[in-house]
CSV table of C-alpha atoms in Angstrom, one decimal:
chain,number,residue,atom,x,y,z
Z,964,GLN,CA,42.8,6.3,81.1
Z,965,VAL,CA,45.6,4.2,82.6
Z,966,GLN,CA,47.1,5.7,85.7
Z,967,LEU,CA,49.9,4.4,87.9
Z,968,VAL,CA,50.8,6.3,91.0
Z,969,GLU,CA,53.8,5.3,93.1
Z,970,SER,CA,54.3,6.2,96.8
Z,971,GLY,CA,56.4,5.3,99.8
Z,972,GLY,CA,59.7,6.7,98.8
Z,973,GLY,CA,61.8,8.9,101.2
Z,974,VAL,CA,65.1,9.3,102.9
Z,975,VAL,CA,66.2,6.2,104.8
Z,976,GLN,CA,69.4,5.2,106.6
Z,977,PRO,CA,71.6,2.4,105.2
Z,978,GLY,CA,70.5,-1.0,106.4
Z,979,ARG,CA,66.9,0.1,106.9
Z,980,SER,CA,63.8,-1.1,105.0
Z,981,LEU,CA,61.1,0.5,102.9
Z,982,ARG,CA,57.8,-0.5,101.3
Z,983,LEU,CA,56.9,1.1,98.0
Z,984,SER,CA,53.4,1.0,96.6
Z,985,CYS,CA,51.8,1.6,93.2
Z,986,ALA,CA,48.1,2.3,92.9
Z,987,ALA,CA,46.7,1.4,89.5
Z,988,SER,CA,43.5,2.6,87.8
Z,989,GLY,CA,41.9,2.9,84.4
Z,990,PHE,CA,42.4,-0.8,83.4
Z,991,THR,CA,41.7,-4.3,84.7
Z,992,PHE,CA,44.7,-4.6,87.0
Z,993,SER,CA,44.3,-8.4,87.5
Z,994,ASN,CA,44.8,-9.0,83.8
Z,995,PHE,CA,48.3,-7.6,83.6
Z,996,GLY,CA,51.8,-8.4,84.8
Z,997,MET,CA,53.6,-5.5,86.5
Z,998,ASN,CA,57.2,-4.3,86.8
Z,999,TRP,CA,59.4,-2.2,89.0
Z,1000,VAL,CA,62.2,-0.3,87.3
Z,1001,ARG,CA,64.6,2.1,88.9
Z,1002,GLN,CA,66.9,4.9,87.7
Z,1003,ALA,CA,69.8,5.9,89.9
Z,1004,PRO,CA,71.0,9.5,89.6
Z,1005,GLY,CA,72.8,10.1,86.3
Z,1006,LYS,CA,72.3,6.5,85.3
Z,1007,GLY,CA,70.1,4.6,82.9
Z,1008,LEU,CA,66.9,2.6,83.5
Z,1009,GLU,CA,67.4,-0.7,85.4
Z,1010,TRP,CA,64.7,-3.3,85.5
Z,1011,VAL,CA,64.2,-4.5,89.1
Z,1012,ALA,CA,61.3,-7.0,89.4
Z,1013,PHE,CA,58.3,-8.5,87.6
Z,1014,ILE,CA,55.1,-10.1,88.9
Z,1015,SER,CA,52.6,-12.0,86.8
Z,1016,HIS,CA,49.0,-11.0,86.6
Z,1017,ASP,CA,48.0,-13.5,89.3
Z,1018,GLY,CA,51.0,-13.1,91.5
Z,1019,ASN,CA,52.2,-16.6,91.0
Z,1020,ARG,CA,55.4,-15.8,89.1
Z,1021,LYS,CA,58.0,-13.4,90.4
Z,1022,LEU,CA,61.2,-12.4,88.8
Z,1023,TYR,CA,64.1,-10.3,90.1
Z,1024,ALA,CA,67.2,-8.7,88.7
Z,1025,ASP,CA,70.4,-10.4,90.1
Z,1026,SER,CA,71.4,-7.1,91.7
Z,1027,VAL,CA,68.4,-7.1,94.1
Z,1028,LYS,CA,67.6,-10.8,94.5
Z,1029,GLY,CA,67.2,-11.7,98.1
Z,1030,ARG,CA,66.7,-8.1,99.2
Z,1031,PHE,CA,63.7,-7.0,97.2
Z,1032,SER,CA,60.2,-8.6,97.3
Z,1033,ILE,CA,57.5,-7.8,94.8
Z,1034,SER,CA,53.8,-8.5,95.6
Z,1035,ARG,CA,50.3,-7.4,94.5
Z,1036,ASP,CA,46.8,-7.2,95.8
Z,1037,ASN,CA,44.4,-7.5,92.9
Z,1038,SER,CA,41.4,-6.7,95.2
Z,1039,LYS,CA,42.9,-3.3,95.9
Z,1040,ASN,CA,44.6,-2.7,92.5
Z,1041,THR,CA,47.9,-2.3,94.2
Z,1042,LEU,CA,51.5,-3.3,93.5
Z,1043,SER,CA,54.1,-3.3,96.2
Z,1044,LEU,CA,57.9,-3.6,96.5
Z,1045,GLU,CA,59.4,-4.4,99.8
Z,1046,VAL,CA,63.1,-3.5,100.0
Z,1047,ILE,CA,65.4,-4.5,102.8
Z,1048,GLY,CA,69.0,-3.9,103.7
Z,1049,LEU,CA,69.1,-0.6,101.7
Z,1050,SER,CA,72.5,0.7,100.7
Z,1051,PRO,CA,73.5,4.1,99.2
Z,1052,GLU,CA,73.7,2.3,95.8
Z,1053,ASP,CA,69.9,1.8,96.0
Z,1054,THR,CA,69.3,5.5,95.8
Z,1055,ALA,CA,67.1,5.9,92.8
Z,1056,LEU,CA,63.8,6.9,91.3
Z,1057,PHE,CA,61.6,3.8,91.4
Z,1058,TYR,CA,58.9,3.4,88.7
Z,1059,CYS,CA,56.1,0.9,88.4
Z,1060,GLY,CA,55.0,-0.1,84.9
Z,1061,ARG,CA,52.4,-2.3,83.2
Z,1062,ASP,CA,53.9,-5.3,81.4
Z,1063,ARG,CA,53.1,-6.0,77.8
Z,1064,GLY,CA,54.3,-8.7,75.4
Z,1065,ALA,CA,56.4,-10.2,78.1
Z,1066,TYR,CA,59.2,-7.7,77.4
Z,1067,TYR,CA,58.1,-4.1,77.4
Z,1068,ILE,CA,56.3,-1.6,79.6
Z,1069,ASP,CA,53.4,0.3,77.9
Z,1070,TYR,CA,52.5,2.6,80.9
Z,1071,TRP,CA,54.7,4.0,83.6
Z,1072,GLY,CA,54.0,5.8,86.8
Z,1073,GLN,CA,55.7,9.1,87.7
Z,1074,GLY,CA,58.1,7.4,90.1
Z,1075,THR,CA,58.9,7.6,93.8
Z,1076,LEU,CA,62.3,8.7,95.0
Z,1077,VAL,CA,64.3,6.6,97.4
Z,1078,THR,CA,67.4,8.2,99.0
Z,1079,VAL,CA,69.6,6.1,101.2
Z,1080,SER,CA,71.8,8.2,103.3
Z,1081,SER,CA,73.0,8.4,106.9
D,1346,GLN,CA,71.4,-10.7,81.1
D,1347,ALA,CA,73.7,-8.0,79.8
D,1348,ALA,CA,72.3,-4.6,78.8
D,1349,LEU,CA,71.7,-3.9,75.2
D,1350,THR,CA,74.3,-1.5,73.7
D,1351,GLN,CA,73.3,2.0,72.6
D,1352,PRO,CA,75.4,5.0,71.7
D,1353,ALA,CA,75.7,7.4,74.6
D,1354,SER,CA,74.7,10.4,72.5
D,1355,VAL,CA,73.3,11.4,69.1
D,1356,SER,CA,72.7,14.9,67.9
D,1357,GLY,CA,71.2,16.6,65.0
D,1358,SER,CA,69.8,19.9,63.8
D,1359,PRO,CA,66.1,20.7,63.6
D,1360,GLY,CA,64.5,19.1,60.6
D,1361,GLU,CA,67.3,16.5,60.2
D,1362,SER,CA,66.9,12.8,60.6
D,1363,ILE,CA,68.9,10.8,63.2
D,1364,THR,CA,69.1,7.1,64.0
D,1365,ILE,CA,69.8,5.5,67.3
D,1366,SER,CA,71.1,1.9,67.3
D,1367,CYS,CA,70.5,-0.9,69.8
D,1368,THR,CA,72.8,-3.8,69.6
D,1369,GLY,CA,72.2,-7.1,71.2
D,1370,THR,CA,72.8,-10.8,70.4
D,1371,SER,CA,71.0,-13.6,68.6
D,1372,SER,CA,69.5,-14.4,72.0
D,1373,ASP,CA,67.6,-11.2,72.2
D,1374,VAL,CA,67.4,-8.5,69.5
D,1375,GLY,CA,68.4,-10.9,66.7
D,1376,GLY,CA,66.3,-13.8,67.8
D,1377,TYR,CA,62.9,-12.2,67.9
D,1378,ASN,CA,60.9,-9.4,66.3
D,1379,TYR,CA,60.2,-8.0,69.7
D,1380,VAL,CA,62.0,-4.7,70.3
D,1381,ALA,CA,60.5,-1.6,71.9
D,1382,TRP,CA,61.7,2.0,72.3
D,1383,PHE,CA,61.0,4.5,75.1
D,1384,GLN,CA,61.4,8.3,75.2
D,1385,HIS,CA,62.3,9.7,78.6
D,1386,HIS,CA,62.5,13.4,79.4
D,1387,PRO,CA,64.3,13.6,82.8
D,1388,GLY,CA,61.9,13.9,85.7
D,1389,LYS,CA,59.0,12.9,83.5
D,1390,VAL,CA,57.2,9.6,82.8
D,1391,PRO,CA,58.9,7.4,80.2
D,1392,LYS,CA,56.8,7.1,77.0
D,1393,LEU,CA,56.5,4.1,74.8
D,1394,MET,CA,57.4,5.1,71.2
D,1395,ILE,CA,57.8,1.8,69.3
D,1396,TYR,CA,56.9,-1.8,70.0
D,1397,ASP,CA,57.4,-5.1,68.2
D,1398,VAL,CA,60.3,-3.5,66.2
D,1399,SER,CA,58.3,-1.0,64.1
D,1400,ASN,CA,54.8,-0.5,65.5
D,1401,ARG,CA,53.8,2.9,66.9
D,1402,PRO,CA,51.3,3.2,69.7
D,1403,SER,CA,48.3,5.4,69.1
D,1404,GLY,CA,49.3,9.1,69.4
D,1405,VAL,CA,53.0,8.7,68.7
D,1406,SER,CA,54.2,10.9,65.8
D,1407,ASN,CA,54.9,9.1,62.5
D,1408,ARG,CA,58.3,10.9,62.6
D,1409,PHE,CA,59.4,8.0,64.8
D,1410,SER,CA,60.1,4.7,63.1
D,1411,GLY,CA,61.8,1.5,64.0
D,1412,SER,CA,63.6,-1.2,62.2
D,1413,LYS,CA,65.9,-4.2,62.8
D,1414,SER,CA,68.7,-5.9,60.9
D,1415,GLY,CA,70.4,-8.9,62.5
D,1416,ASN,CA,71.3,-8.2,66.1
D,1417,THR,CA,70.8,-4.5,65.8
D,1418,ALA,CA,67.6,-2.5,66.1
D,1419,SER,CA,67.3,1.1,65.1
D,1420,LEU,CA,65.0,4.0,66.0
D,1421,THR,CA,64.9,6.8,63.4
D,1422,ILE,CA,63.6,10.3,64.2
D,1423,SER,CA,62.7,12.3,61.1
D,1424,GLY,CA,62.2,16.0,61.0
D,1425,LEU,CA,63.9,16.4,64.3
D,1426,GLN,CA,62.2,18.9,66.7
D,1427,THR,CA,63.4,20.5,69.9
D,1428,GLU,CA,60.8,18.5,71.9
D,1429,ASP,CA,62.6,15.3,70.7
D,1430,GLU,CA,65.5,16.2,72.9
D,1431,ALA,CA,65.4,13.4,75.6
D,1432,ASP,CA,66.9,10.1,76.6
D,1433,TYR,CA,65.9,7.1,74.5
D,1434,TYR,CA,66.0,3.4,75.6
D,1435,CYS,CA,65.5,0.2,73.8
D,1436,THR,CA,64.3,-3.1,75.3
D,1437,SER,CA,64.0,-6.6,73.8
D,1438,PHE,CA,62.4,-9.9,74.4
D,1439,THR,CA,65.2,-12.2,75.6
D,1440,GLY,CA,63.5,-15.6,76.0
D,1441,SER,CA,64.7,-15.6,79.6
D,1442,PRO,CA,62.7,-14.4,82.5
D,1443,ALA,CA,64.7,-11.2,83.1
D,1444,ARG,CA,63.8,-8.0,81.3
D,1445,VAL,CA,66.7,-6.0,79.8
D,1446,PHE,CA,67.0,-2.3,78.8
D,1447,GLY,CA,69.5,-0.7,76.5
D,1448,THR,CA,72.2,1.6,78.0
D,1449,GLY,CA,70.3,4.7,76.9
D,1450,THR,CA,71.0,7.4,74.3
D,1451,LYS,CA,70.9,11.1,74.9
D,1452,VAL,CA,69.5,12.9,71.9
D,1453,THR,CA,70.5,16.6,71.6
D,1454,VAL,CA,68.9,19.0,69.1
D,1455,LEU,CA,71.5,21.5,68.1
């Protein structure tokens, strides 16, 4: 069955960087686009970034453009999100999700929590 | 890309039917038959309930149904059950590169 497992979250100081990972299994990873979505405490879901199946196309929400970088390694079935210049407003549960139909996510991971605090 | 508009909360008693709306524009909801709905129990993995306006993935109860009229899509939950209490989000194809979610609706079973 499809499984997505995020890791890499933690408590970081403002201004620092973090690299989140998502390990995929149960499907042909290289055939699917992938997304990162976050949910801040008490807030709704916010789409963050998308990467095409081959890594050639990358899209970002305006709120993270220039600070977040999405990448993938199809040989290792791994999706990554590099985040720099973190601020307390970036505190959130970050989910990875498999892209379908160019607009929705059909499978989600359980999320990894990023807390930005001094 | 602005978020799609959903009511903050909807409630109903067990056995009743409720409907959650998702309002966009002619550039997203109204322009394509591509609307999906997710159920999210806080702290758990979001679950796809409806895609392409009215299609249910395998394993999703037929108590959940989707529809669309103009720029507004709807998710109806029939025979409301206590386990249906969760947050629900819509999403739509936009024709632009960005993905967009609805503002989210908290469903309460009275």
